[in-house]
Coordinates of C-alpha atoms in Angstrom, one line a residue:
M6 CA -0.1 0.0 0.4
K7 CA 2.9 2.2 1.5
C8 CA 4.9 1.8 -2.2
K9 CA 1.2 2.5 -4.4
L10 CA 0.6 5.8 -2.0
K11 CA 4.7 6.9 -2.9
P12 CA 3.4 8.7 -6.4
F13 CA 0.9 11.0 -4.8
I14 CA 3.2 12.7 -2.4
F15 CA 4.4 15.1 -4.5
P16 CA 1.5 16.2 -6.2
L17 CA 0.2 16.6 -2.5
V18 CA 2.8 18.3 -1.5
L19 CA 2.5 20.6 -4.4
L20 CA -1.3 21.1 -3.8
L21 CA -0.6 21.7 -0.1
L22 CA 1.6 24.6 -1.1
V23 CA -0.7 26.1 -3.4
V24 CA -2.9 26.5 -0.7
V25 CA -1.0 28.1 2.0
L26 CA 0.4 31.1 -0.9
T27 CA -3.5 31.4 -1.7
A28 CA -4.4 31.8 2.1
F29 CA -1.6 34.4 2.2
K30 CA -2.9 35.9 -1.3
L31 CA 0.3 35.9 -2.3
H32 CA 1.1 35.7 -6.6
G33 CA 3.8 36.5 -9.3
S34 CA 2.3 39.8 -10.8
S35 CA 4.1 42.0 -11.7
I36 CA 1.5 44.7 -10.7
G37 CA 3.9 46.6 -8.6
M38 CA 4.6 48.2 -11.9
Y39 CA 1.6 50.9 -11.8
N40 CA 3.5 51.6 -8.0
F41 CA 6.9 52.1 -9.9
Y42 CA 5.0 54.8 -12.3
F43 CA 2.9 56.9 -9.2
Y44 CA 5.5 57.1 -6.7
G45 CA 8.9 56.5 -8.9
E46 CA 11.6 53.7 -9.3
G47 CA 12.9 54.8 -5.4
Y48 CA 9.7 53.4 -3.7
R49 CA 9.4 51.0 -1.2
D50 CA 6.6 48.5 -1.9
P51 CA 5.3 47.3 1.0
N52 CA 3.5 44.3 -1.1
L53 CA 6.7 43.4 -2.5
L54 CA 7.9 40.3 -0.9
Y55 CA 10.6 39.2 -2.7
G56 CA 12.3 40.3 -6.8
K57 CA 11.1 42.7 -8.9
P58 CA 7.7 43.4 -10.8
R59 CA 8.9 43.3 -14.3
N60 CA 7.6 46.1 -16.9
I61 CA 8.1 43.8 -20.3
R62 CA 5.4 41.5 -18.8
S63 CA 2.7 44.0 -19.6
D64 CA 0.6 41.2 -21.0
E65 CA 0.0 40.8 -17.6
W66 CA 0.1 43.1 -15.3
L67 CA -1.2 46.0 -17.8
V68 CA -4.0 43.5 -19.6
L69 CA -4.6 39.9 -18.5
T70 CA -4.8 41.4 -14.3
P71 CA -7.2 44.1 -15.1
W72 CA -9.4 42.5 -17.2
I73 CA -9.6 39.9 -14.6
V74 CA -10.6 42.7 -11.6
S75 CA -12.2 44.4 -13.7
E76 CA -14.5 41.2 -14.4
S77 CA -15.2 40.9 -10.3
Q78 CA -16.7 44.2 -10.5
I79 CA -19.4 42.8 -12.9
H80 CA -19.8 39.3 -12.1
Y81 CA -17.9 38.1 -14.1
A82 CA -20.2 38.9 -17.0
S83 CA -19.5 37.4 -20.5
E84 CA -19.5 40.6 -22.3
N85 CA -17.4 43.6 -20.4
T86 CA -19.4 46.5 -20.4
L87 CA -17.3 48.4 -18.1
Y88 CA -15.6 49.1 -21.5
L89 CA -17.8 51.3 -24.0
A90 CA -17.1 49.6 -27.0
R91 CA -18.1 46.3 -24.9
Q92 CA -15.8 43.7 -25.5
N93 CA -16.3 39.8 -25.1
L94 CA -13.4 38.2 -23.4
T95 CA -15.0 34.1 -23.4
M96 CA -12.0 33.6 -25.5
T97 CA -9.2 34.7 -23.6
G98 CA -7.9 33.5 -20.2
V99 CA -9.9 35.6 -18.3
P100 CA -12.8 34.1 -15.9
V101 CA -16.2 34.8 -17.1
A102 CA -19.0 33.1 -15.7
N103 CA -20.7 31.2 -19.0
W104 CA -20.2 27.2 -19.1
T105 CA -16.8 27.6 -21.0
I106 CA -15.9 28.4 -17.2
A107 CA -16.2 24.2 -16.8
F108 CA -13.2 24.1 -19.1
K109 CA -11.0 26.7 -17.6
P110 CA -10.3 24.4 -14.1
Q111 CA -7.5 27.6 -13.0
N112 CA -10.5 30.0 -12.7
W113 CA -12.8 28.6 -10.9
G114 CA -11.8 29.5 -7.7
F115 CA -13.2 33.6 -9.1
L116 CA -17.0 32.1 -8.4
V117 CA -16.4 30.7 -5.2
I118 CA -13.8 33.0 -3.4
P119 CA -12.8 36.6 -3.1
V120 CA -11.4 37.6 -6.3
E121 CA -7.8 38.1 -4.6
Y122 CA -7.6 35.0 -2.8
A123 CA -9.0 33.3 -6.5
F124 CA -6.4 35.4 -8.5
S125 CA -3.8 33.9 -6.4
L126 CA -5.2 30.3 -6.8
M127 CA -5.6 30.9 -10.4
W128 CA -1.5 32.1 -10.3
W129 CA -0.6 29.0 -8.1
I130 CA -2.5 26.2 -9.8
R131 CA -1.2 26.6 -13.2
T132 CA 1.8 26.4 -11.5
F133 CA 0.5 22.8 -10.1
L134 CA -1.0 22.0 -13.1
L135 CA 1.9 22.0 -15.1
I136 CA 4.9 20.6 -12.3
V137 CA 2.0 17.7 -12.0
A138 CA 2.1 17.5 -15.5
A139 CA 5.1 17.6 -16.4
Y140 CA 5.7 14.7 -13.3
L141 CA 3.2 12.3 -14.9
L142 CA 4.6 12.3 -18.2
M143 CA 8.0 11.8 -16.5
M144 CA 6.8 8.8 -14.8
E145 CA 5.8 7.3 -17.5
L146 CA 9.1 7.9 -19.6
T147 CA 11.5 7.0 -16.4
N148 CA 9.3 3.9 -16.0
Q149 CA 7.9 5.4 -12.5
N150 CA 11.2 7.0 -11.4
I151 CA 10.2 9.3 -8.4
L152 CA 13.1 11.4 -7.9
G153 CA 13.7 11.8 -11.6
S154 CA 10.4 12.8 -12.1
V155 CA 10.1 15.1 -9.5
I156 CA 14.0 16.4 -10.4
G157 CA 12.9 16.7 -14.2
A158 CA 9.5 18.3 -13.4
L159 CA 10.6 21.0 -11.4
A160 CA 13.6 21.9 -13.9
F161 CA 10.4 22.1 -16.8
W162 CA 8.9 24.3 -14.7
L163 CA 11.2 26.6 -14.4
T164 CA 12.6 27.0 -17.7
P165 CA 13.4 30.8 -18.8
Y166 CA 10.3 30.6 -21.4
F167 CA 7.3 29.6 -19.0
Q168 CA 8.5 31.9 -16.8
W169 CA 8.8 34.9 -18.4
W170 CA 5.6 34.3 -20.4
Y171 CA 3.4 32.8 -17.9
A172 CA 0.8 35.0 -18.0
T173 CA 0.2 33.7 -21.9
P174 CA -1.3 30.2 -22.5
A175 CA 1.6 28.6 -23.0
L176 CA 1.6 27.4 -19.5
E177 CA -1.9 26.1 -20.4
V178 CA -1.5 24.7 -23.5
V179 CA 1.2 22.4 -22.3
F180 CA -0.3 21.4 -19.7
F181 CA -4.2 20.4 -21.1
G182 CA -2.3 18.9 -24.1
T183 CA -0.1 17.0 -21.6
F184 CA -3.4 15.8 -19.8
T185 CA -4.8 14.7 -22.7
F186 CA -1.7 12.6 -24.0
L187 CA -1.5 10.8 -20.5
F188 CA -5.2 9.7 -20.7
F189 CA -5.2 8.5 -24.5
L190 CA -2.7 6.5 -22.9
R191 CA -4.2 5.6 -20.1
T192 CA -7.3 4.8 -22.5
L193 CA -5.7 2.6 -24.7
R194 CA -4.2 0.5 -21.9
S195 CA -7.6 0.5 -20.0
C196 CA -8.2 -3.5 -19.0
N197 CA -12.2 -2.9 -17.9
R198 CA -15.4 -1.0 -19.3
L199 CA -15.0 1.2 -16.5
S200 CA -11.5 2.1 -16.3
L201 CA -12.0 2.6 -20.1
A202 CA -15.1 5.2 -19.4
I203 CA -13.0 7.2 -16.7
N204 CA -9.8 7.7 -18.9
T205 CA -12.0 8.7 -22.0
L206 CA -14.3 10.8 -20.1
F207 CA -10.8 12.2 -19.0
F208 CA -9.5 12.0 -22.2
I209 CA -12.5 14.5 -23.6
Y210 CA -12.2 16.7 -21.2
F211 CA -8.6 17.8 -21.3
S212 CA -9.2 17.7 -25.2
I213 CA -11.8 20.2 -24.4
C214 CA -9.9 22.3 -22.4
F215 CA -7.1 22.2 -24.7
A216 CA -9.3 23.5 -27.6
L217 CA -10.9 26.5 -25.7
I218 CA -7.2 28.1 -25.0
F219 CA -7.6 29.2 -28.3
Y220 CA -4.6 30.3 -28.9
P221 CA -2.8 28.5 -32.1
P222 CA 0.3 29.3 -32.7
F223 CA 0.9 27.4 -29.8
Q224 CA -1.7 24.9 -30.2
I225 CA -0.7 23.5 -33.6
P226 CA 2.5 23.0 -33.8
T227 CA 2.0 21.5 -29.7
A228 CA -1.3 19.2 -31.1
L229 CA 1.6 18.5 -34.3
F230 CA 3.7 17.5 -31.4
L231 CA 1.9 15.0 -29.3
G232 CA 0.0 13.7 -32.1
L233 CA 3.0 12.4 -33.7
V234 CA 4.0 10.5 -30.5
G235 CA -0.1 9.4 -30.2
I236 CA 0.2 7.6 -33.6
G237 CA 3.9 5.9 -32.6
I238 CA 2.2 4.5 -29.7
V239 CA -1.0 3.2 -31.2
I240 CA 1.3 1.6 -34.2
N241 CA 3.6 -0.2 -31.4
Y242 CA 0.5 -1.1 -29.2
R243 CA -1.7 -3.0 -31.7
S244 CA 0.3 -6.5 -31.8
K245 CA -1.3 -6.6 -27.8
L246 CA -4.9 -5.5 -29.4
T247 CA -7.4 -8.1 -29.7
P248 CA -10.1 -7.4 -32.2
T249 CA -12.8 -7.2 -29.6
R250 CA -10.5 -4.8 -28.2
I251 CA -10.0 -2.7 -31.3
R252 CA -13.9 -2.7 -32.0
S253 CA -13.6 -1.2 -28.5
L254 CA -11.5 1.5 -29.4
V255 CA -12.6 2.4 -31.8
V256 CA -16.5 2.8 -30.4
T257 CA -15.1 4.6 -27.5
A258 CA -13.0 6.6 -30.4
V259 CA -15.5 7.9 -32.1
V260 CA -18.1 8.3 -29.5
A261 CA -15.5 10.7 -27.9
M262 CA -15.0 12.4 -30.7
L263 CA -18.7 13.5 -31.3
V264 CA -18.8 15.1 -27.3
I265 CA -15.6 16.7 -28.2
G266 CA -17.1 18.2 -31.6
M267 CA -20.3 18.9 -30.0
V268 CA -18.7 20.9 -27.9
L269 CA -16.8 23.1 -30.0
V270 CA -20.1 23.4 -32.4
A271 CA -21.5 25.0 -28.7
Y272 CA -18.4 26.4 -28.4
Y273 CA -18.5 28.3 -32.2
L274 CA -22.0 29.3 -31.4
L275 CA -21.5 30.4 -28.5
A276 CA -18.5 32.8 -29.2
K277 CA -19.4 33.2 -33.3
D278 CA -19.3 36.9 -33.6
T279 CA -16.2 37.2 -31.2
I280 CA -14.5 34.6 -33.6
T281 CA -15.6 36.2 -36.8
I282 CA -14.2 39.4 -36.0
M283 CA -11.0 37.6 -34.8
Q284 CA -10.5 36.3 -38.1
N285 CA -11.5 39.1 -40.1
T286 CA -8.9 41.7 -37.8
V287 CA -5.7 43.2 -39.2
Y288 CA -4.1 41.4 -36.1
P289 CA -3.7 39.2 -35.1
G290 CA -6.5 37.5 -37.1
S291 CA -5.3 38.1 -40.9
R292 CA -2.0 36.5 -40.3
R293 CA -0.7 34.1 -42.3
V294 CA 3.0 33.2 -42.5
A295 CA 5.9 31.2 -43.7
G296 CA 8.4 30.8 -41.7
G297 CA 12.0 30.3 -42.0
D298 CA 12.7 34.4 -40.0
M299 CA 14.3 32.8 -36.7
S300 CA 17.7 33.2 -36.2
P301 CA 18.9 29.9 -34.9
L302 CA 21.4 31.7 -32.1
L303 CA 17.6 32.0 -30.9
L304 CA 17.7 28.1 -30.1
L305 CA 21.5 28.6 -28.1
T306 CA 21.2 31.5 -26.6
G307 CA 18.8 30.6 -24.1
F308 CA 21.8 29.3 -22.4
F309 CA 22.7 32.7 -21.4
N310 CA 18.5 33.7 -19.7
V311 CA 20.1 34.8 -16.6
Q312 CA 21.9 37.8 -18.3
L313 CA 17.8 38.5 -18.9
L314 CA 17.3 39.2 -15.0
N315 CA 19.5 42.4 -15.3
D316 CA 16.7 44.1 -17.5
R317 CA 19.2 45.4 -19.5
K318 CA 18.7 46.1 -23.4
V319 CA 18.9 42.4 -25.2
P320 CA 20.4 41.8 -28.9
E321 CA 18.4 43.6 -31.9
F322 CA 17.8 39.6 -33.3
L323 CA 16.7 38.9 -29.8
F324 CA 13.6 42.1 -29.5
N325 CA 13.2 42.2 -25.5
Q326 CA 13.9 39.9 -22.3
S327 CA 9.9 37.9 -23.1
E328 CA 11.3 37.1 -27.4
A329 CA 14.7 36.4 -26.0
A330 CA 13.2 33.6 -23.3
G331 CA 14.1 30.1 -24.7
F332 CA 14.7 26.7 -22.7
F333 CA 17.6 24.5 -23.0
M334 CA 18.0 22.7 -26.3
F335 CA 20.4 19.5 -26.0
S336 CA 18.2 17.5 -28.2
L337 CA 20.3 19.7 -31.0
I338 CA 23.0 17.5 -29.7
L339 CA 20.5 14.2 -29.4
L340 CA 19.6 14.5 -32.9
P341 CA 22.5 13.0 -34.6
V342 CA 22.7 9.9 -31.9
F343 CA 19.0 9.6 -32.6
L344 CA 18.9 9.4 -36.5
F345 CA 21.7 6.9 -36.6
Q346 CA 20.3 4.5 -34.5
L347 CA 16.6 4.8 -36.2
I348 CA 19.3 4.4 -39.2
K349 CA 20.8 1.6 -37.8
S350 CA 17.3 -0.3 -37.2
A351 CA 16.1 -0.1 -40.3
L352 CA 19.2 -0.8 -42.6
L353 CA 19.2 -3.8 -40.2
K354 CA 15.7 -5.0 -40.4
K355 CA 15.5 -4.2 -36.7
R356 CA 11.9 -3.0 -34.8
V357 CA 12.3 0.8 -35.2
D358 CA 11.3 3.5 -32.3
L359 CA 8.4 5.0 -34.2
I360 CA 7.7 7.0 -30.7
L361 CA 11.1 8.3 -31.0
L362 CA 10.6 8.3 -35.1
F363 CA 7.7 10.8 -34.5
A364 CA 9.8 13.0 -31.8
V365 CA 12.2 13.2 -34.3
V366 CA 10.5 13.6 -37.1
F367 CA 8.7 16.6 -35.6
E368 CA 11.8 18.1 -34.1
L369 CA 13.1 18.4 -37.6
L370 CA 9.4 19.7 -38.9
A371 CA 9.5 22.3 -36.6
L372 CA 13.5 23.4 -36.9
S373 CA 12.9 23.5 -41.0
W374 CA 9.3 25.4 -40.3
A375 CA 11.2 28.0 -38.1
I376 CA 14.3 28.4 -39.4
F377 CA 14.0 27.6 -43.2
G378 CA 10.2 27.5 -43.8
L379 CA 8.4 25.3 -45.7
P380 CA 6.7 24.4 -49.1
R381 CA 3.5 27.1 -48.8
I382 CA 1.4 24.1 -49.1
L383 CA 2.7 21.9 -46.4
G384 CA 2.0 24.9 -44.1
K385 CA -1.7 25.2 -45.1
V386 CA -2.4 21.8 -44.7
L387 CA -0.5 21.4 -41.3
F388 CA -2.0 24.7 -40.9
L389 CA 2.2 25.7 -39.7
E390 CA 0.5 29.1 -41.7
Y391 CA -0.9 30.3 -38.2
V392 CA 2.9 29.3 -36.6
P393 CA 5.1 32.6 -36.4
S394 CA 8.3 31.0 -36.3
R395 CA 9.3 32.1 -32.7
R396 CA 5.9 31.3 -31.8
M397 CA 7.5 27.3 -32.3
L398 CA 10.0 28.0 -29.7
L399 CA 7.2 26.2 -26.8
A400 CA 6.7 23.3 -29.5
L401 CA 10.7 22.9 -29.5
G402 CA 11.3 23.2 -26.1
F403 CA 8.4 20.6 -25.0
V404 CA 10.2 18.5 -27.4
N405 CA 12.9 18.8 -26.4
F406 CA 11.8 18.2 -22.9
F407 CA 10.5 14.8 -24.2
L408 CA 13.6 13.8 -25.9
I409 CA 16.0 14.5 -23.1
V410 CA 13.5 12.4 -20.7
Y411 CA 13.5 9.9 -23.9
Y412 CA 17.2 9.7 -24.5
L413 CA 17.9 9.4 -20.1
Y414 CA 15.4 6.1 -19.6
Q415 CA 13.6 4.8 -22.6
F416 CA 16.8 4.9 -25.5
N417 CA 18.2 2.0 -26.2
F418 CA 21.7 2.6 -27.4
E419 CA 24.7 0.6 -25.8
L420 CA 27.7 3.1 -24.4
T421 CA 30.4 1.7 -26.5
L422 CA 33.7 3.1 -26.0
D423 CA 33.0 4.4 -29.3
F424 CA 29.9 6.7 -28.5
K425 CA 32.0 7.6 -25.0
I426 CA 34.8 9.1 -27.2
I427 CA 32.3 10.8 -29.5
A428 CA 30.2 11.8 -26.6
G429 CA 33.2 13.9 -24.9
L430 CA 34.0 15.3 -28.8
L431 CA 30.4 16.5 -28.8
S432 CA 30.0 18.2 -25.4
L433 CA 33.7 19.3 -26.2
G434 CA 32.0 21.4 -29.4
F435 CA 28.7 22.1 -27.1
F436 CA 31.1 24.0 -24.9
L437 CA 32.8 25.4 -27.7
T438 CA 29.6 26.4 -29.3
I439 CA 28.2 27.7 -26.2
L440 CA 31.7 30.3 -25.4
W441 CA 31.7 31.5 -28.9
I442 CA 28.2 32.3 -28.9
G443 CA 29.0 34.2 -25.3
L444 CA 31.4 36.1 -26.6
Y445 CA 29.1 36.9 -29.9
L446 CA 26.8 38.1 -27.9
R447 CA 29.5 40.4 -25.7
A448 CA 30.8 41.3 -28.7
G449 CA 27.2 42.3 -30.2
R450 CA 25.7 44.0 -27.0
P451 CA 28.4 44.4 -24.3
I452 CA 26.1 46.0 -22.2
F453 CA 24.1 42.6 -21.8
I454 CA 26.9 40.5 -21.4
Q455 CA 30.7 41.9 -20.4
N456 CA 31.9 39.6 -17.2
S457 CA 34.1 36.6 -19.4
L458 CA 34.6 34.3 -16.5
K459 CA 30.8 34.3 -16.5
I460 CA 30.3 33.4 -20.6
F461 CA 33.3 31.1 -19.7
L462 CA 31.5 29.8 -16.4
I463 CA 27.8 29.2 -18.4
A464 CA 29.7 27.6 -21.7
A465 CA 31.2 24.8 -19.1
A466 CA 28.0 24.1 -16.9
S467 CA 26.4 24.0 -20.6
G468 CA 29.4 21.4 -21.7
V469 CA 29.7 19.3 -18.3
L470 CA 25.6 19.2 -18.2
M471 CA 26.0 17.4 -21.8
A472 CA 28.7 15.2 -21.6
L473 CA 26.3 14.1 -18.3
L474 CA 23.0 13.9 -20.5
L475 CA 25.2 12.0 -23.1
F476 CA 26.9 9.5 -20.6
R477 CA 23.2 8.6 -19.4
Q478 CA 24.3 9.9 -15.9
R479 CA 20.4 10.5 -14.7
I480 CA 20.2 12.3 -11.9
A481 CA 23.7 13.5 -11.7
F482 CA 22.3 15.5 -14.9
L483 CA 18.7 16.4 -13.5
I484 CA 20.0 17.4 -10.5
L485 CA 22.3 20.2 -12.2
F486 CA 20.1 20.9 -14.8
L487 CA 17.4 22.3 -12.0
A488 CA 20.5 23.9 -10.5
F489 CA 21.0 25.9 -13.8
T490 CA 17.0 26.3 -13.9
I491 CA 16.9 28.2 -10.7
V492 CA 20.4 29.7 -11.0
T493 CA 18.6 31.4 -15.1
S494 CA 15.2 31.5 -14.4
L495 CA 13.9 31.8 -9.9
R496 CA 13.8 35.3 -10.0
V497 CA 12.1 36.3 -13.4
N498 CA 8.3 36.8 -11.3
P499 CA 8.3 38.8 -8.3
L500 CA 6.5 37.4 -4.7
Y501 CA 3.7 40.0 -4.4
R502 CA 0.7 40.3 -1.6
G503 CA -3.0 41.5 -2.3
L504 CA -4.1 43.6 -5.3
D505 CA -4.4 47.0 -2.6
T506 CA -1.7 48.1 -5.6
L507 CA -5.2 47.9 -7.6
L508 CA -8.3 48.4 -5.5
S509 CA -6.4 50.0 -2.6
S510 CA -4.6 53.0 -4.0
P511 CA -5.3 56.7 -3.3
L512 CA -6.9 56.4 -7.5
S513 CA -8.2 54.0 -6.0
I514 CA -9.8 55.5 -2.9
A515 CA -11.1 58.5 -5.3
L516 CA -12.7 56.9 -7.7
K517 CA -14.7 55.3 -5.1
Q518 CA -15.0 58.1 -2.6
G519 CA -15.1 61.0 -5.2
G520 CA -17.5 63.6 -4.0
D521 CA -20.0 64.0 -7.5
H522 CA -22.1 60.6 -7.6
D523 CA -22.3 60.2 -11.2
Q524 CA -18.3 58.8 -11.1
K525 CA -19.4 56.1 -11.4
N526 CA -22.8 55.6 -13.5
S527 CA -20.8 57.7 -16.5
A528 CA -18.3 56.8 -18.9
W529 CA -14.5 58.1 -19.0
V530 CA -11.9 58.7 -20.7
V531 CA -8.0 59.0 -20.1
Y532 CA -5.7 61.1 -22.5
D533 CA -2.2 60.5 -23.1
N534 CA -1.7 57.4 -21.5
L535 CA -1.7 53.7 -21.6
I536 CA -1.8 52.5 -18.4
L537 CA -4.5 54.5 -16.4
A538 CA -7.4 53.7 -18.6
Q539 CA -6.9 49.6 -17.5
Y540 CA -6.5 50.6 -14.2
L541 CA -10.0 52.7 -13.5
A542 CA -11.7 49.2 -15.4
A543 CA -10.2 47.2 -12.9
N544 CA -11.7 49.7 -10.3
G545 CA -15.4 49.5 -12.0
V546 CA -15.0 52.6 -13.9
R547 CA -16.4 52.7 -17.4
V548 CA -13.8 53.9 -19.9
I549 CA -13.5 54.0 -23.6
N550 CA -9.6 53.8 -23.9
G551 CA -8.0 50.8 -22.6
T552 CA -7.0 47.7 -24.1
Y553 CA -9.7 45.5 -26.4
Y554 CA -9.5 41.7 -26.9
S555 CA -11.6 42.5 -30.0
P556 CA -12.6 45.9 -31.8
N557 CA -15.9 47.1 -32.2
L558 CA -15.5 48.4 -35.7
E559 CA -19.2 49.8 -35.3
F560 CA -18.3 51.9 -32.3
W561 CA -15.3 52.9 -33.7
R562 CA -16.8 54.2 -37.1
K563 CA -18.6 56.9 -34.5
F564 CA -15.3 58.6 -35.1
D565 CA -14.5 57.6 -38.5
P566 CA -17.5 57.7 -40.2
D567 CA -16.3 56.8 -43.9
G568 CA -13.6 54.3 -42.4
S569 CA -10.8 55.8 -43.8
Y570 CA -8.8 54.5 -40.7
A571 CA -10.5 50.9 -40.3
D572 CA -7.0 49.3 -41.2
I573 CA -5.3 50.8 -38.2
Y574 CA -8.3 50.3 -35.6
N575 CA -9.9 46.9 -36.7
R576 CA -7.1 44.9 -34.3
Y577 CA -6.5 43.7 -30.8
S578 CA -5.0 47.2 -29.6
H579 CA -4.4 49.0 -26.7
V580 CA -6.3 52.2 -27.2
L581 CA -4.7 55.9 -26.9
F582 CA -6.3 58.9 -27.1
R583 CA -4.3 62.3 -27.8
S584 CA -5.7 65.8 -27.6
V585 CA -5.4 67.6 -30.9
N586 CA -6.3 71.2 -31.8
G587 CA -9.5 72.0 -33.9
D588 CA -13.0 69.4 -34.6
T589 CA -10.3 66.4 -37.0
V590 CA -10.4 63.2 -35.8
S591 CA -7.9 61.2 -37.1
F592 CA -6.3 57.6 -35.7
T593 CA -2.9 56.8 -36.2
L594 CA -1.1 52.9 -35.2
V595 CA 1.5 53.3 -33.2
Q596 CA 3.0 50.0 -33.2
G597 CA 1.1 46.4 -33.9
D598 CA -0.5 46.6 -31.0
V599 CA -1.1 50.4 -29.7
F600 CA -3.2 52.5 -32.0
S601 CA -4.3 56.2 -30.7
V602 CA -7.4 58.1 -31.5
N603 CA -6.5 61.7 -32.2
I604 CA -9.3 63.9 -30.5
N605 CA -10.1 67.4 -28.8
P606 CA -11.7 66.6 -25.5
C607 CA -14.4 68.8 -26.3
N608 CA -15.3 67.3 -29.9
T609 CA -19.5 66.5 -29.5
I610 CA -18.5 62.8 -30.3
I611 CA -16.8 62.2 -27.0
R612 CA -20.0 64.1 -25.4
D613 CA -22.1 62.2 -27.6
L614 CA -21.4 58.5 -26.4
D615 CA -21.4 60.5 -22.3
V616 CA -18.5 60.9 -21.9
R617 CA -18.2 63.4 -18.8
Y618 CA -15.0 62.3 -16.7
Y619 CA -11.5 62.9 -18.4
V620 CA -8.2 62.2 -16.8
F621 CA -4.9 63.6 -17.8
T622 CA -1.5 63.3 -16.0
Q623 CA -0.7 67.1 -16.2
Q624 CA -3.3 70.3 -15.5
V625 CA -5.1 71.2 -18.8
S626 CA -7.3 74.4 -19.7
Y627 CA -10.3 73.3 -22.1
A628 CA -13.4 75.5 -22.4
C629 CA -15.6 72.5 -22.3
L630 CA -13.8 71.0 -18.6
T631 CA -14.2 72.2 -15.4
F632 CA -11.3 70.3 -12.6
I633 CA -12.9 68.5 -10.0
D634 CA -10.3 66.4 -8.1
S635 CA -6.4 65.5 -8.2
V636 CA -4.5 62.6 -6.8
D637 CA -0.5 63.9 -6.4
F638 CA 1.1 61.0 -6.7
P639 CA 5.1 62.2 -7.1
N640 CA 5.6 60.8 -10.5
M641 CA 2.5 60.7 -12.0
P642 CA -0.2 63.4 -10.9
V643 CA -3.2 62.3 -11.9
Y644 CA -5.9 65.5 -12.4
I645 CA -9.7 64.6 -12.7
Y646 CA -11.8 66.9 -15.5
K647 CA -16.1 67.0 -15.7
R648 CA -17.4 68.0 -18.7
L649 CA -19.8 71.1 -18.4
D650 CA -22.2 70.3 -21.1

């Protein structure tokens, strides 16, 4: 009995940690950035317990978190009416109180506990699900080796890519995809009708969870990888199946596909308007890509991701901290070893490991798409035209993890003297390659990394890890790998307490206790500032600007009757209002996901939308406005005006 319970100890310990962290309202959000903008760099944030907020994580602190808190103000309605143009957030990771939340377990807490606790629970349950998914996958691959699975799962979670992309759907894609794959395996192996029914239900559930994430650039390559490996498993397993068992599995598969299909049809009918709008946007819906524009250096610069912690400017080809975050791609060196063994088995007419074959085929396919591009017809057939090269990195990191563990525990390969010599040379070559990349980064962007000793130590650690992997020193490799990820990524996200920064600041209090009784009922507009509109929405204030997941073309036509600027506002975007003289209204595309509405505050279009309150970060003088309040933040004072007419 004790042996049977051992595998559950690690997940239970993790679950206990989730409960404790939730009880203290702790999370890793970078909402402390609001205090940075309000008070300046020297401000000591009382809710910041560890680390520092990351400005680059604006998709979290500026978008996702204010959306979540704004939804709590309107009881998690599907359509968020706090944004004057209205937007349906069902297709995002934001909690909404319709049936789709049943397939977003990370959001269940919002329906039953206060928003601050629910937010913490959401933050940590995503960590829990990712680690447990990786742990269970490793238990499969390591023949139930608990210690190796625990260490490997923690290292996988601490990979720089997941930490820098924590607020994105990357985690959901991997853990829901992994759970779907694992229950597919369990369904295939089910030995009686009851276990078959239970495992099939879980397979259906997690398949739907995966499908409803609705971020194709991550979902498509992940589904391709898991699907190919699944095909290999089915072919390998077919000899163990009796005709009766095959019929039972076919019926089960048909029923599962019908149920999944019906749920997806229901989802389409629920979100049809938003789906149609998004498909016809300039950004991101209409994007079709050919691949081939990812620098191959990005596959190996992950070994220097520790430098991202310093908030220094990264080399141009890495774009920014988040885009520069990657994986430790040891599988690139394993590829020739795998290919040699697969070709050898085929030539000697021995049994070819189809699981390994399909995993290798996927990695080669993904690398080809990202670095070189593939024929257009192949991109269409495999839906890769929806996957920008850099977004392929998630699936490459996933298959990298799979192949590393597979090599350590499943790969049938003899460590001969010849191979040991080759392994030593490969490890030395890997060390020299990482060393060269470090020196290349220093030469091109010395502010990013300057210390020669540090470059050497990173290269040496990488070479040692490669040697331990090639020589299959399992636990030694996994322990050093975990240590490497801890040093690289543990400080990416801060440890922060509660949501007071959003809900209890002097600005929040001013909004809640304003002397004008109409402040919460009338609409607001924020001028010349990107962060305050989202902040107002989080406090339950109706705003005309902010971040819109999908565009309301009819609404923006009020400012642009002839549609001259439709290509600018027909997109997912942060909306900025800028003041101009005169009555002319125009739109400017500031960057791919930011546009400005250039309009005089006294323009009657704003008045006709029942916008009565204006927010500026400097004092202004307009005939149509009267000053009513201010919040004197040292770094960014806020001035509130009311429209006279």
